[in-house]
Amino acid sequence: MSDRLLEVRDLRTTFRTVAGAVQAVGGVSFDLGANETLGIVGESGSGKTVLARTIMGLQPRTNVEVTGSVLLNGHEVVGASERAMRALWATEVAMVFQDPMTSLNPVMRIGKQIDETLRVRLGMDRHAARARAIELLTMVGIPSAESRYRAYPTEFSGGMRQRVVIAAALACSPKLLIADEPTTGLDVTIQAQILNLLDSLKQQLAMSVILITHDLGVVATRASRIIVMYAGRIVEMGDTRDVFYHHRMPYTRALLQSSPKVSNAPHTRLAVIPGRPPNLATAQVGCAFAPRCAYATEQCHTERPVLVEAAAPGHRFACWNPLPEVAEALR
Ligand SMILES: Nc1ncnc2c1ncn2[C@@H]1O[C@H](COP(=O)(O)OP(=O)(O)OP(=O)(O)O)[C@@H](O)[C@H]1O
Ligand SMILES: [Mg+2]
């Protein structure tokens, strides 16, 4: 048995829509080890959520085609029945969804929502489930967990609600937690608290984490490796340090420049990447980023670049006209 918790190979997710086939994930391959935090970054619409949902085996069965392979702790997800997936959800893999309000039932006490997962998935009785739910709420930093257990989601602030969502995801001690934009909509101080919480829970529970964000700043100090996505594909990947300081793909640089920095004065205008992401319903020729790229050459418009190895082990980029390797001293 390898120590790889997750092996994704040539994963493709295509939606059949009235406008034609939309390839939201277009041939993604990567591995994730035990106890590792992987950051997945990319602009809105780059396919982060579709990738996460495909790894979870959560795509609807109709009008979607998924090919390739997702091995989760040795279990193949692609093509697995919902019944087979149910056995993996919560215990092997759990997800904190992008919109925390939709993952909590507004008319159900939060304790009950966690209880249910424990009773259905782990077969716990009512008392054991209640005790465990209170323990989980305490673990994620909900004060007076015993009384808050009976509160409704609307009685919590945004940050506290996100803690509840995390507690629910962790109910069955998953080996992998996928957190999709877990801090969007929260103010900066609360964002840091939630990210710190995820970090400490990861250590405490010895799990792996996939942290999805459009903001490279969020994953800078949290992830050991980073995947950069554009138009459903990986355009650069590597150790966090390499992606930050030795990136070769112009899109990675553009993302870094658009990332808000704590040192920015309030209301600083961020450099946004000019142009729009491509329409995924039309066939892509060449590099999908070429129309927006200041460095694009003729070849970039006609031939699709594949991921090639950079200098450092595990660092790869897909670009015909990459940025020069930046010497450490130039940082
Ligand atoms: N059910 C669907 N049918 C058709 N197209 C879809 C469907 N779901 C997602 N898409 C398309 O797939 C692409 C990727 O969407 P996805 O939600 O994964 O982006 P994202 O990177 O998570 O963006 P964001 O940062 O805004 O959350 C988008 O172009 C989106 O319109
Ligand atoms: Mg998303």
Tab-separated table of C-alpha atoms in Angstrom, residues 3 9 30 45 51 62 78 91 96 114 125 128 130 151 155 177 191 218 228 248 270 281 291 293 315-316 323:
chain	number	residue	atom	x	y	z
A	3	ASP	CA	1.438	6.317	1.375
A	9	ARG	CA	-5.041	10.572	-13.152
A	30	PHE	CA	-1.764	14.812	-9.161
A	45	GLY	CA	-14.431	29.503	-13.203
A	51	LEU	CA	-12.577	19.153	-9.588
A	62	THR	CA	-26.977	12.762	-15.893
A	78	VAL	CA	-14.800	7.353	-11.019
A	91	THR	CA	-15.036	8.582	6.897
A	96	VAL	CA	-16.506	21.981	3.428
A	114	ILE	CA	-23.883	16.742	13.454
A	125	ASP	CA	-26.667	5.806	19.516
A	128	ALA	CA	-22.896	8.816	22.144
A	130	ARG	CA	-24.622	13.946	21.331
A	151	ALA	CA	-28.920	26.711	18.649
A	155	GLU	CA	-28.014	32.339	15.672
A	177	LEU	CA	-10.797	17.145	4.099
A	191	GLN	CA	-10.354	34.301	7.915
A	218	VAL	CA	-4.378	32.195	1.668
A	228	VAL	CA	-2.490	26.411	-10.152
A	248	ARG	CA	7.522	29.991	-14.703
A	270	LEU	CA	-5.684	45.036	-6.728
A	281	ALA	CA	-17.943	25.366	-24.376
A	291	PRO	CA	-5.185	35.673	-25.398
A	293	CYS	CA	-0.792	36.725	-21.825
A	315	HIS	CA	7.800	21.568	-9.980
A	316	ARG	CA	6.029	21.577	-13.364
A	323	LEU	CA	9.357	33.367	-17.348
